JSON list of C-alpha atoms in Angstrom, two decimals:
[
{"chain": "A", "resi": 1, "resn": "GLY", "atom": "CA", "xyz": [-31.32, -51.35, 5.35]},
{"chain": "A", "resi": 2, "resn": "GLY", "atom": "CA", "xyz": [-31.53, -48.67, 2.75]},
{"chain": "A", "resi": 3, "resn": "ILE", "atom": "CA", "xyz": [-29.50, -46.03, 0.92]},
{"chain": "A", "resi": 4, "resn": "ILE", "atom": "CA", "xyz": [-29.67, -42.42, 0.04]},
{"chain": "A", "resi": 5, "resn": "THR", "atom": "CA", "xyz": [-28.34, -41.45, -3.35]},
{"chain": "A", "resi": 6, "resn": "GLN", "atom": "CA", "xyz": [-27.42, -37.86, -4.26]},
{"chain": "A", "resi": 7, "resn": "THR", "atom": "CA", "xyz": [-26.63, -36.58, -7.71]},
{"chain": "A", "resi": 8, "resn": "PRO", "atom": "CA", "xyz": [-24.45, -35.10, -8.94]},
{"chain": "A", "resi": 9, "resn": "LYS", "atom": "CA", "xyz": [-21.56, -35.85, -6.54]},
{"chain": "A", "resi": 10, "resn": "PHE", "atom": "CA", "xyz": [-19.77, -32.54, -7.66]},
{"chain": "A", "resi": 11, "resn": "LEU", "atom": "CA", "xyz": [-21.35, -29.54, -9.20]},
{"chain": "A", "resi": 12, "resn": "ILE", "atom": "CA", "xyz": [-19.46, -26.65, -10.68]},
{"chain": "A", "resi": 13, "resn": "GLY", "atom": "CA", "xyz": [-21.65, -23.65, -11.65]},
{"chain": "A", "resi": 14, "resn": "GLN", "atom": "CA", "xyz": [-21.35, -20.08, -12.87]},
{"chain": "A", "resi": 15, "resn": "GLU", "atom": "CA", "xyz": [-22.49, -17.02, -10.98]},
{"chain": "A", "resi": 16, "resn": "GLY", "atom": "CA", "xyz": [-26.16, -16.32, -11.40]},
{"chain": "A", "resi": 17, "resn": "GLN", "atom": "CA", "xyz": [-26.87, -19.87, -12.67]},
{"chain": "A", "resi": 18, "resn": "LYS", "atom": "CA", "xyz": [-29.81, -21.87, -11.45]},
{"chain": "A", "resi": 19, "resn": "LEU", "atom": "CA", "xyz": [-28.60, -25.27, -10.25]},
{"chain": "A", "resi": 20, "resn": "THR", "atom": "CA", "xyz": [-30.59, -28.41, -9.21]},
{"chain": "A", "resi": 21, "resn": "LEU", "atom": "CA", "xyz": [-29.51, -31.10, -6.81]},
{"chain": "A", "resi": 22, "resn": "LYS", "atom": "CA", "xyz": [-31.43, -34.48, -6.59]},
{"chain": "A", "resi": 23, "resn": "CYS", "atom": "CA", "xyz": [-31.90, -36.91, -3.77]},
{"chain": "A", "resi": 24, "resn": "GLN", "atom": "CA", "xyz": [-33.42, -40.40, -3.79]},
{"chain": "A", "resi": 25, "resn": "GLN", "atom": "CA", "xyz": [-34.02, -42.81, -0.84]},
{"chain": "A", "resi": 26, "resn": "ASN", "atom": "CA", "xyz": [-35.18, -46.37, -0.74]},
{"chain": "A", "resi": 27, "resn": "PHE", "atom": "CA", "xyz": [-35.73, -46.50, 3.11]},
{"chain": "A", "resi": 28, "resn": "ASN", "atom": "CA", "xyz": [-39.42, -45.88, 2.39]},
{"chain": "A", "resi": 29, "resn": "HIS", "atom": "CA", "xyz": [-39.07, -42.99, 4.81]},
{"chain": "A", "resi": 30, "resn": "ASP", "atom": "CA", "xyz": [-41.81, -40.29, 4.84]},
{"chain": "A", "resi": 31, "resn": "THR", "atom": "CA", "xyz": [-39.71, -37.29, 5.85]},
{"chain": "A", "resi": 32, "resn": "MET", "atom": "CA", "xyz": [-36.83, -35.85, 3.83]},
{"chain": "A", "resi": 33, "resn": "TYR", "atom": "CA", "xyz": [-34.47, -32.99, 4.53]},
{"chain": "A", "resi": 34, "resn": "TRP", "atom": "CA", "xyz": [-31.95, -30.77, 2.75]},
{"chain": "A", "resi": 35, "resn": "TYR", "atom": "CA", "xyz": [-28.92, -29.32, 4.78]},
{"chain": "A", "resi": 36, "resn": "ARG", "atom": "CA", "xyz": [-26.15, -27.13, 3.88]},
{"chain": "A", "resi": 37, "resn": "GLN", "atom": "CA", "xyz": [-22.70, -27.75, 5.38]},
{"chain": "A", "resi": 38, "resn": "ASP", "atom": "CA", "xyz": [-20.00, -25.00, 5.50]},
{"chain": "A", "resi": 39, "resn": "SER", "atom": "CA", "xyz": [-16.65, -25.42, 7.10]},
{"chain": "A", "resi": 40, "resn": "GLY", "atom": "CA", "xyz": [-16.76, -24.37, 10.80]},
{"chain": "A", "resi": 41, "resn": "LYS", "atom": "CA", "xyz": [-20.57, -23.83, 10.70]},
{"chain": "A", "resi": 42, "resn": "GLY", "atom": "CA", "xyz": [-22.08, -27.30, 11.13]},
{"chain": "A", "resi": 43, "resn": "LEU", "atom": "CA", "xyz": [-25.25, -28.34, 9.31]},
{"chain": "A", "resi": 44, "resn": "ARG", "atom": "CA", "xyz": [-28.01, -25.86, 8.68]},
{"chain": "A", "resi": 45, "resn": "LEU", "atom": "CA", "xyz": [-31.47, -26.87, 7.57]},
{"chain": "A", "resi": 46, "resn": "ILE", "atom": "CA", "xyz": [-32.64, -25.45, 4.23]},
{"chain": "A", "resi": 47, "resn": "TYR", "atom": "CA", "xyz": [-35.96, -27.22, 3.47]},
{"chain": "A", "resi": 48, "resn": "TYR", "atom": "CA", "xyz": [-37.74, -30.37, 4.70]},
{"chain": "A", "resi": 49, "resn": "SER", "atom": "CA", "xyz": [-40.81, -32.35, 3.70]},
{"chain": "A", "resi": 50, "resn": "ILE", "atom": "CA", "xyz": [-42.72, -34.18, 6.34]},
{"chain": "A", "resi": 51, "resn": "THR", "atom": "CA", "xyz": [-44.64, -36.40, 3.87]},
{"chain": "A", "resi": 52, "resn": "GLU", "atom": "CA", "xyz": [-45.17, -36.49, 0.10]},
{"chain": "A", "resi": 53, "resn": "ASN", "atom": "CA", "xyz": [-46.74, -33.14, -1.07]},
{"chain": "A", "resi": 54, "resn": "ASP", "atom": "CA", "xyz": [-45.50, -31.25, 1.94]},
{"chain": "A", "resi": 55, "resn": "LEU", "atom": "CA", "xyz": [-42.82, -28.59, 1.95]},
{"chain": "A", "resi": 56, "resn": "GLN", "atom": "CA", "xyz": [-41.42, -26.66, 4.97]},
{"chain": "A", "resi": 57, "resn": "LYS", "atom": "CA", "xyz": [-38.83, -23.95, 5.14]},
{"chain": "A", "resi": 58, "resn": "GLY", "atom": "CA", "xyz": [-35.82, -24.32, 7.38]},
{"chain": "A", "resi": 59, "resn": "ASP", "atom": "CA", "xyz": [-33.60, -21.60, 8.84]},
{"chain": "A", "resi": 60, "resn": "LEU", "atom": "CA", "xyz": [-31.65, -21.14, 5.46]},
{"chain": "A", "resi": 61, "resn": "SER", "atom": "CA", "xyz": [-34.34, -21.19, 2.79]},
{"chain": "A", "resi": 62, "resn": "GLU", "atom": "CA", "xyz": [-33.65, -17.90, 1.17]},
{"chain": "A", "resi": 63, "resn": "GLY", "atom": "CA", "xyz": [-32.06, -18.39, -2.23]},
{"chain": "A", "resi": 64, "resn": "TYR", "atom": "CA", "xyz": [-33.42, -21.95, -2.53]},
{"chain": "A", "resi": 65, "resn": "ASP", "atom": "CA", "xyz": [-36.46, -23.75, -3.78]},
{"chain": "A", "resi": 66, "resn": "ALA", "atom": "CA", "xyz": [-37.29, -27.47, -3.10]},
{"chain": "A", "resi": 67, "resn": "SER", "atom": "CA", "xyz": [-39.63, -29.95, -4.71]},
{"chain": "A", "resi": 68, "resn": "ARG", "atom": "CA", "xyz": [-40.83, -33.36, -3.32]},
{"chain": "A", "resi": 69, "resn": "GLU", "atom": "CA", "xyz": [-41.70, -35.14, -6.54]},
{"chain": "A", "resi": 70, "resn": "LYS", "atom": "CA", "xyz": [-42.70, -38.47, -4.82]},
{"chain": "A", "resi": 71, "resn": "LYS", "atom": "CA", "xyz": [-42.12, -40.23, -1.59]},
{"chain": "A", "resi": 72, "resn": "SER", "atom": "CA", "xyz": [-38.60, -41.42, -2.54]},
{"chain": "A", "resi": 73, "resn": "SER", "atom": "CA", "xyz": [-37.24, -38.22, -4.08]},
{"chain": "A", "resi": 74, "resn": "PHE", "atom": "CA", "xyz": [-36.56, -34.64, -3.01]},
{"chain": "A", "resi": 75, "resn": "SER", "atom": "CA", "xyz": [-34.88, -31.98, -5.14]},
{"chain": "A", "resi": 76, "resn": "LEU", "atom": "CA", "xyz": [-33.19, -28.74, -4.16]},
{"chain": "A", "resi": 77, "resn": "THR", "atom": "CA", "xyz": [-32.65, -25.86, -6.49]},
{"chain": "A", "resi": 78, "resn": "VAL", "atom": "CA", "xyz": [-30.19, -22.96, -5.92]},
{"chain": "A", "resi": 79, "resn": "THR", "atom": "CA", "xyz": [-32.02, -20.14, -7.63]},
{"chain": "A", "resi": 80, "resn": "SER", "atom": "CA", "xyz": [-29.04, -17.99, -8.37]},
{"chain": "A", "resi": 81, "resn": "ALA", "atom": "CA", "xyz": [-25.53, -19.32, -7.54]},
{"chain": "A", "resi": 82, "resn": "GLN", "atom": "CA", "xyz": [-23.24, -16.90, -5.72]},
{"chain": "A", "resi": 83, "resn": "LYS", "atom": "CA", "xyz": [-19.73, -16.30, -6.93]},
{"chain": "A", "resi": 84, "resn": "ASN", "atom": "CA", "xyz": [-17.02, -18.14, -4.97]},
{"chain": "A", "resi": 85, "resn": "GLU", "atom": "CA", "xyz": [-19.61, -20.11, -3.09]},
{"chain": "A", "resi": 86, "resn": "MET", "atom": "CA", "xyz": [-18.35, -23.41, -1.84]},
{"chain": "A", "resi": 87, "resn": "ALA", "atom": "CA", "xyz": [-20.41, -25.77, 0.26]},
{"chain": "A", "resi": 88, "resn": "VAL", "atom": "CA", "xyz": [-21.65, -29.40, 0.64]},
{"chain": "A", "resi": 89, "resn": "PHE", "atom": "CA", "xyz": [-25.39, -30.13, 0.43]},
{"chain": "A", "resi": 90, "resn": "LEU", "atom": "CA", "xyz": [-26.59, -33.07, 2.35]},
{"chain": "A", "resi": 91, "resn": "CYS", "atom": "CA", "xyz": [-29.91, -34.96, 1.98]},
{"chain": "A", "resi": 92, "resn": "ALA", "atom": "CA", "xyz": [-31.36, -36.87, 4.88]},
{"chain": "A", "resi": 93, "resn": "SER", "atom": "CA", "xyz": [-34.48, -38.91, 5.54]},
{"chain": "A", "resi": 94, "resn": "SER", "atom": "CA", "xyz": [-36.37, -40.29, 8.61]},
{"chain": "A", "resi": 95, "resn": "ILE", "atom": "CA", "xyz": [-39.49, -42.17, 9.53]},
{"chain": "A", "resi": 96, "resn": "TRP", "atom": "CA", "xyz": [-42.40, -39.86, 10.20]},
{"chain": "A", "resi": 97, "resn": "GLY", "atom": "CA", "xyz": [-42.46, -38.75, 13.86]},
{"chain": "A", "resi": 98, "resn": "ARG", "atom": "CA", "xyz": [-39.09, -40.27, 14.66]},
{"chain": "A", "resi": 99, "resn": "ASP", "atom": "CA", "xyz": [-36.13, -38.08, 15.14]},
{"chain": "A", "resi": 100, "resn": "THR", "atom": "CA", "xyz": [-33.17, -40.16, 13.98]},
{"chain": "A", "resi": 101, "resn": "GLN", "atom": "CA", "xyz": [-32.11, -39.07, 10.45]},
{"chain": "A", "resi": 102, "resn": "TYR", "atom": "CA", "xyz": [-29.96, -40.88, 7.94]},
{"chain": "A", "resi": 103, "resn": "PHE", "atom": "CA", "xyz": [-27.82, -38.97, 5.49]},
{"chain": "A", "resi": 104, "resn": "GLY", "atom": "CA", "xyz": [-26.66, -39.32, 1.95]},
{"chain": "A", "resi": 105, "resn": "PRO", "atom": "CA", "xyz": [-23.00, -38.64, 0.84]},
{"chain": "A", "resi": 106, "resn": "GLY", "atom": "CA", "xyz": [-23.55, -35.06, -0.17]},
{"chain": "A", "resi": 107, "resn": "THR", "atom": "CA", "xyz": [-23.14, -32.94, -3.32]},
{"chain": "A", "resi": 108, "resn": "ARG", "atom": "CA", "xyz": [-20.10, -30.71, -3.37]},
{"chain": "A", "resi": 109, "resn": "LEU", "atom": "CA", "xyz": [-20.82, -27.26, -4.97]},
{"chain": "A", "resi": 110, "resn": "LEU", "atom": "CA", "xyz": [-18.31, -24.78, -6.33]},
{"chain": "A", "resi": 111, "resn": "VAL", "atom": "CA", "xyz": [-19.31, -21.61, -8.08]},
{"chain": "A", "resi": 112, "resn": "LEU", "atom": "CA", "xyz": [-16.81, -19.89, -10.27]},
{"chain": "B", "resi": 1, "resn": "GLY", "atom": "CA", "xyz": [-34.01, -20.70, 19.96]},
{"chain": "B", "resi": 2, "resn": "ASP", "atom": "CA", "xyz": [-32.47, -24.05, 20.73]},
{"chain": "B", "resi": 3, "resn": "SER", "atom": "CA", "xyz": [-28.71, -24.43, 20.12]},
{"chain": "B", "resi": 4, "resn": "VAL", "atom": "CA", "xyz": [-25.72, -26.92, 20.57]},
{"chain": "B", "resi": 5, "resn": "THR", "atom": "CA", "xyz": [-22.31, -25.80, 21.50]},
{"chain": "B", "resi": 6, "resn": "GLN", "atom": "CA", "xyz": [-19.18, -27.88, 20.91]},
{"chain": "B", "resi": 7, "resn": "THR", "atom": "CA", "xyz": [-16.18, -26.06, 22.45]},
{"chain": "B", "resi": 8, "resn": "GLU", "atom": "CA", "xyz": [-13.47, -27.99, 20.64]},
{"chain": "B", "resi": 9, "resn": "GLY", "atom": "CA", "xyz": [-13.12, -27.20, 17.04]},
{"chain": "B", "resi": 10, "resn": "GLN", "atom": "CA", "xyz": [-10.17, -29.75, 16.73]},
{"chain": "B", "resi": 11, "resn": "VAL", "atom": "CA", "xyz": [-8.73, -32.52, 18.90]},
{"chain": "B", "resi": 12, "resn": "ALA", "atom": "CA", "xyz": [-5.42, -34.21, 18.24]},
{"chain": "B", "resi": 13, "resn": "LEU", "atom": "CA", "xyz": [-4.61, -37.44, 20.03]},
{"chain": "B", "resi": 14, "resn": "SER", "atom": "CA", "xyz": [-2.41, -40.62, 19.77]},
{"chain": "B", "resi": 15, "resn": "GLU", "atom": "CA", "xyz": [-3.64, -44.09, 19.44]},
{"chain": "B", "resi": 16, "resn": "GLU", "atom": "CA", "xyz": [-4.91, -45.50, 22.80]},
{"chain": "B", "resi": 17, "resn": "ASP", "atom": "CA", "xyz": [-5.47, -42.02, 24.30]},
{"chain": "B", "resi": 18, "resn": "PHE", "atom": "CA", "xyz": [-8.72, -41.18, 26.10]},
{"chain": "B", "resi": 19, "resn": "LEU", "atom": "CA", "xyz": [-11.23, -39.09, 24.21]},
{"chain": "B", "resi": 20, "resn": "THR", "atom": "CA", "xyz": [-13.58, -36.44, 25.46]},
{"chain": "B", "resi": 21, "resn": "ILE", "atom": "CA", "xyz": [-15.42, -34.08, 23.19]},
{"chain": "B", "resi": 22, "resn": "HIS", "atom": "CA", "xyz": [-17.64, -31.63, 24.96]},
{"chain": "B", "resi": 23, "resn": "CYS", "atom": "CA", "xyz": [-21.27, -30.87, 23.99]},
{"chain": "B", "resi": 24, "resn": "ASN", "atom": "CA", "xyz": [-23.55, -28.51, 25.76]},
{"chain": "B", "resi": 25, "resn": "TYR", "atom": "CA", "xyz": [-27.04, -27.62, 24.70]},
{"chain": "B", "resi": 26, "resn": "SER", "atom": "CA", "xyz": [-29.70, -24.99, 25.29]},
{"chain": "B", "resi": 27, "resn": "ALA", "atom": "CA", "xyz": [-33.35, -25.95, 24.84]},
{"chain": "B", "resi": 28, "resn": "SER", "atom": "CA", "xyz": [-36.73, -24.80, 26.00]},
{"chain": "B", "resi": 29, "resn": "GLY", "atom": "CA", "xyz": [-38.13, -28.40, 26.04]},
{"chain": "B", "resi": 30, "resn": "TYR", "atom": "CA", "xyz": [-36.72, -31.76, 26.78]},
{"chain": "B", "resi": 31, "resn": "PRO", "atom": "CA", "xyz": [-34.90, -32.84, 23.55]},
{"chain": "B", "resi": 32, "resn": "ALA", "atom": "CA", "xyz": [-33.25, -36.04, 22.44]},
{"chain": "B", "resi": 33, "resn": "LEU", "atom": "CA", "xyz": [-29.55, -35.77, 22.12]},
{"chain": "B", "resi": 34, "resn": "PHE", "atom": "CA", "xyz": [-27.43, -37.25, 19.34]},
{"chain": "B", "resi": 35, "resn": "TRP", "atom": "CA", "xyz": [-23.94, -37.92, 18.17]},
{"chain": "B", "resi": 36, "resn": "TYR", "atom": "CA", "xyz": [-23.12, -38.29, 14.52]},
{"chain": "B", "resi": 37, "resn": "VAL", "atom": "CA", "xyz": [-19.78, -39.09, 12.90]},
{"chain": "B", "resi": 38, "resn": "GLN", "atom": "CA", "xyz": [-18.60, -37.94, 9.49]},
{"chain": "B", "resi": 39, "resn": "TYR", "atom": "CA", "xyz": [-15.66, -39.49, 7.55]},
{"chain": "B", "resi": 40, "resn": "PRO", "atom": "CA", "xyz": [-14.03, -37.67, 4.74]},
{"chain": "B", "resi": 41, "resn": "GLY", "atom": "CA", "xyz": [-16.11, -37.61, 1.57]},
{"chain": "B", "resi": 42, "resn": "GLU", "atom": "CA", "xyz": [-19.18, -39.12, 3.27]},
{"chain": "B", "resi": 43, "resn": "GLY", "atom": "CA", "xyz": [-22.32, -37.95, 4.97]},
{"chain": "B", "resi": 44, "resn": "PRO", "atom": "CA", "xyz": [-22.87, -37.91, 8.71]},
{"chain": "B", "resi": 45, "resn": "GLN", "atom": "CA", "xyz": [-23.60, -41.36, 10.23]},
{"chain": "B", "resi": 46, "resn": "PHE", "atom": "CA", "xyz": [-25.83, -41.82, 13.23]},
{"chain": "B", "resi": 47, "resn": "LEU", "atom": "CA", "xyz": [-23.72, -42.99, 16.14]},
{"chain": "B", "resi": 48, "resn": "PHE", "atom": "CA", "xyz": [-26.28, -43.07, 19.06]},
{"chain": "B", "resi": 49, "resn": "ARG", "atom": "CA", "xyz": [-28.98, -41.05, 20.83]},
{"chain": "B", "resi": 50, "resn": "ALA", "atom": "CA", "xyz": [-30.34, -40.69, 24.36]},
{"chain": "B", "resi": 51, "resn": "SER", "atom": "CA", "xyz": [-33.70, -39.17, 25.26]},
{"chain": "B", "resi": 52, "resn": "ARG", "atom": "CA", "xyz": [-33.94, -39.20, 29.10]},
{"chain": "B", "resi": 53, "resn": "ASP", "atom": "CA", "xyz": [-31.85, -37.58, 31.94]},
{"chain": "B", "resi": 54, "resn": "LYS", "atom": "CA", "xyz": [-28.97, -40.00, 32.98]},
{"chain": "B", "resi": 55, "resn": "GLU", "atom": "CA", "xyz": [-29.50, -42.31, 30.01]},
{"chain": "B", "resi": 56, "resn": "LYS", "atom": "CA", "xyz": [-26.27, -43.48, 28.37]},
{"chain": "B", "resi": 57, "resn": "GLY", "atom": "CA", "xyz": [-26.04, -43.93, 24.76]},
{"chain": "B", "resi": 58, "resn": "SER", "atom": "CA", "xyz": [-23.24, -45.96, 23.20]},
{"chain": "B", "resi": 59, "resn": "SER", "atom": "CA", "xyz": [-21.86, -47.50, 19.97]},
{"chain": "B", "resi": 60, "resn": "ARG", "atom": "CA", "xyz": [-18.57, -48.73, 18.63]},
{"chain": "B", "resi": 61, "resn": "GLY", "atom": "CA", "xyz": [-16.84, -47.96, 21.88]},
{"chain": "B", "resi": 62, "resn": "PHE", "atom": "CA", "xyz": [-18.08, -44.40, 22.12]},
{"chain": "B", "resi": 63, "resn": "GLU", "atom": "CA", "xyz": [-20.43, -43.34, 24.89]},
{"chain": "B", "resi": 64, "resn": "ALA", "atom": "CA", "xyz": [-22.21, -40.23, 26.29]},
{"chain": "B", "resi": 65, "resn": "THR", "atom": "CA", "xyz": [-24.53, -39.65, 29.18]},
{"chain": "B", "resi": 66, "resn": "TYR", "atom": "CA", "xyz": [-27.53, -37.24, 29.15]},
{"chain": "B", "resi": 67, "resn": "ASN", "atom": "CA", "xyz": [-27.09, -34.79, 31.92]},
{"chain": "B", "resi": 68, "resn": "LYS", "atom": "CA", "xyz": [-30.03, -32.53, 32.18]},
{"chain": "B", "resi": 69, "resn": "GLU", "atom": "CA", "xyz": [-28.81, -30.52, 35.11]},
{"chain": "B", "resi": 70, "resn": "ALA", "atom": "CA", "xyz": [-25.51, -29.67, 33.44]},
{"chain": "B", "resi": 71, "resn": "THR", "atom": "CA", "xyz": [-27.24, -29.60, 29.95]},
{"chain": "B", "resi": 72, "resn": "SER", "atom": "CA", "xyz": [-24.45, -31.67, 28.62]},
{"chain": "B", "resi": 73, "resn": "PHE", "atom": "CA", "xyz": [-23.83, -34.83, 26.44]},
{"chain": "B", "resi": 74, "resn": "HIS", "atom": "CA", "xyz": [-20.17, -35.33, 26.32]},
{"chain": "B", "resi": 75, "resn": "LEU", "atom": "CA", "xyz": [-18.73, -37.90, 23.92]},
{"chain": "B", "resi": 76, "resn": "GLN", "atom": "CA", "xyz": [-16.07, -40.28, 25.37]},
{"chain": "B", "resi": 77, "resn": "LYS", "atom": "CA", "xyz": [-14.01, -43.20, 24.28]},
{"chain": "B", "resi": 78, "resn": "ALA", "atom": "CA", "xyz": [-11.50, -45.00, 26.42]},
{"chain": "B", "resi": 79, "resn": "SER", "atom": "CA", "xyz": [-8.90, -45.79, 23.72]},
{"chain": "B", "resi": 80, "resn": "VAL", "atom": "CA", "xyz": [-8.97, -44.22, 20.31]},
{"chain": "B", "resi": 81, "resn": "GLN", "atom": "CA", "xyz": [-7.69, -45.65, 17.02]},
{"chain": "B", "resi": 82, "resn": "GLU", "atom": "CA", "xyz": [-6.39, -44.03, 13.89]},
{"chain": "B", "resi": 83, "resn": "SER", "atom": "CA", "xyz": [-9.59, -45.18, 12.18]},
{"chain": "B", "resi": 84, "resn": "ASP", "atom": "CA", "xyz": [-11.65, -43.01, 14.61]},
{"chain": "B", "resi": 85, "resn": "SER", "atom": "CA", "xyz": [-10.27, -39.87, 12.77]},
{"chain": "B", "resi": 86, "resn": "ALA", "atom": "CA", "xyz": [-13.35, -38.00, 11.63]},
{"chain": "B", "resi": 87, "resn": "VAL", "atom": "CA", "xyz": [-15.61, -35.00, 12.35]},
{"chain": "B", "resi": 88, "resn": "TYR", "atom": "CA", "xyz": [-18.05, -35.56, 15.28]},
{"chain": "B", "resi": 89, "resn": "TYR", "atom": "CA", "xyz": [-21.31, -33.59, 15.58]},
{"chain": "B", "resi": 90, "resn": "CYS", "atom": "CA", "xyz": [-23.51, -33.31, 18.57]},
{"chain": "B", "resi": 91, "resn": "ALA", "atom": "CA", "xyz": [-27.22, -32.54, 17.81]},
{"chain": "B", "resi": 92, "resn": "LEU", "atom": "CA", "xyz": [-30.51, -32.18, 19.59]},
{"chain": "B", "resi": 93, "resn": "SER", "atom": "CA", "xyz": [-34.06, -32.79, 18.27]},
{"chain": "B", "resi": 94, "resn": "ASP", "atom": "CA", "xyz": [-36.47, -29.91, 17.98]},
{"chain": "B", "resi": 95, "resn": "PHE", "atom": "CA", "xyz": [-40.10, -30.85, 17.90]},
{"chain": "B", "resi": 96, "resn": "GLY", "atom": "CA", "xyz": [-41.27, -27.22, 17.93]},
{"chain": "B", "resi": 97, "resn": "GLY", "atom": "CA", "xyz": [-43.67, -26.24, 15.17]},
{"chain": "B", "resi": 98, "resn": "SER", "atom": "CA", "xyz": [-44.32, -28.98, 12.55]},
{"chain": "B", "resi": 99, "resn": "GLY", "atom": "CA", "xyz": [-42.12, -32.02, 11.98]},
{"chain": "B", "resi": 100, "resn": "ASN", "atom": "CA", "xyz": [-38.92, -33.06, 13.71]},
{"chain": "B", "resi": 101, "resn": "LYS", "atom": "CA", "xyz": [-35.80, -31.19, 13.08]},
{"chain": "B", "resi": 102, "resn": "LEU", "atom": "CA", "xyz": [-32.22, -31.73, 14.27]},
{"chain": "B", "resi": 103, "resn": "ILE", "atom": "CA", "xyz": [-30.05, -28.79, 15.41]},
{"chain": "B", "resi": 104, "resn": "PHE", "atom": "CA", "xyz": [-26.38, -29.52, 15.01]},
{"chain": "B", "resi": 105, "resn": "GLY", "atom": "CA", "xyz": [-23.24, -28.18, 16.77]},
{"chain": "B", "resi": 106, "resn": "THR", "atom": "CA", "xyz": [-20.35, -26.86, 14.61]},
{"chain": "B", "resi": 107, "resn": "GLY", "atom": "CA", "xyz": [-18.44, -30.16, 14.76]},
{"chain": "B", "resi": 108, "resn": "THR", "atom": "CA", "xyz": [-15.12, -31.41, 16.27]},
{"chain": "B", "resi": 109, "resn": "LEU", "atom": "CA", "xyz": [-12.43, -32.70, 13.98]},
{"chain": "B", "resi": 110, "resn": "LEU", "atom": "CA", "xyz": [-10.70, -35.62, 15.65]},
{"chain": "B", "resi": 111, "resn": "SER", "atom": "CA", "xyz": [-7.23, -36.54, 14.38]},
{"chain": "B", "resi": 112, "resn": "VAL", "atom": "CA", "xyz": [-5.55, -39.75, 15.78]},
{"chain": "B", "resi": 113, "resn": "LYS", "atom": "CA", "xyz": [-1.81, -40.30, 15.14]},
{"chain": "B", "resi": 114, "resn": "PRO", "atom": "CA", "xyz": [-0.63, -43.92, 15.04]}
]
């Protein structure tokens, strides 16, 4: 088995601030994902990385940057936080070429 | 593009009731279908998947059968418990383009009264 760790668990930011969320996995999975979860809207893909050194945009990439530092870690940056924004950001990973994804516990963002 | 529709936003049941959560999909190819469950304060957990027509997926007493003709993958459980209270997500795999992506429905909140 393995585990996905997301830091921080809670993040409170100011409007216009640049915020970075981190994800680490010890599954030794090749592919990692970042999703945004809003109430009533399900999960929407922001960025994913098929293997180390790869980066692919999802459907919701505008306003975000991502970085795959090494096989086990994948970071997401909110480039300019929007006032009153409230969402959960979920990191996931999977074996390359396999479709089952495993999720971390999430980072809860609130922008004042 | 591909999509998943969950018609029930919320379902309220009592313990030992029969559960059905409806999931329909629209896809250009032949996707695998998934159910995930999310408990408060946690990330979604993989429940099970099915990848062929008429295949049944199951786990922890939950089950769903891939129905290609009806484009459905409805989640059922014969007798729910209070501990089953959670949000349930239906999803499909999208292998279009590069990599493998999941497309999720909007989720169904299940509340079970003791």
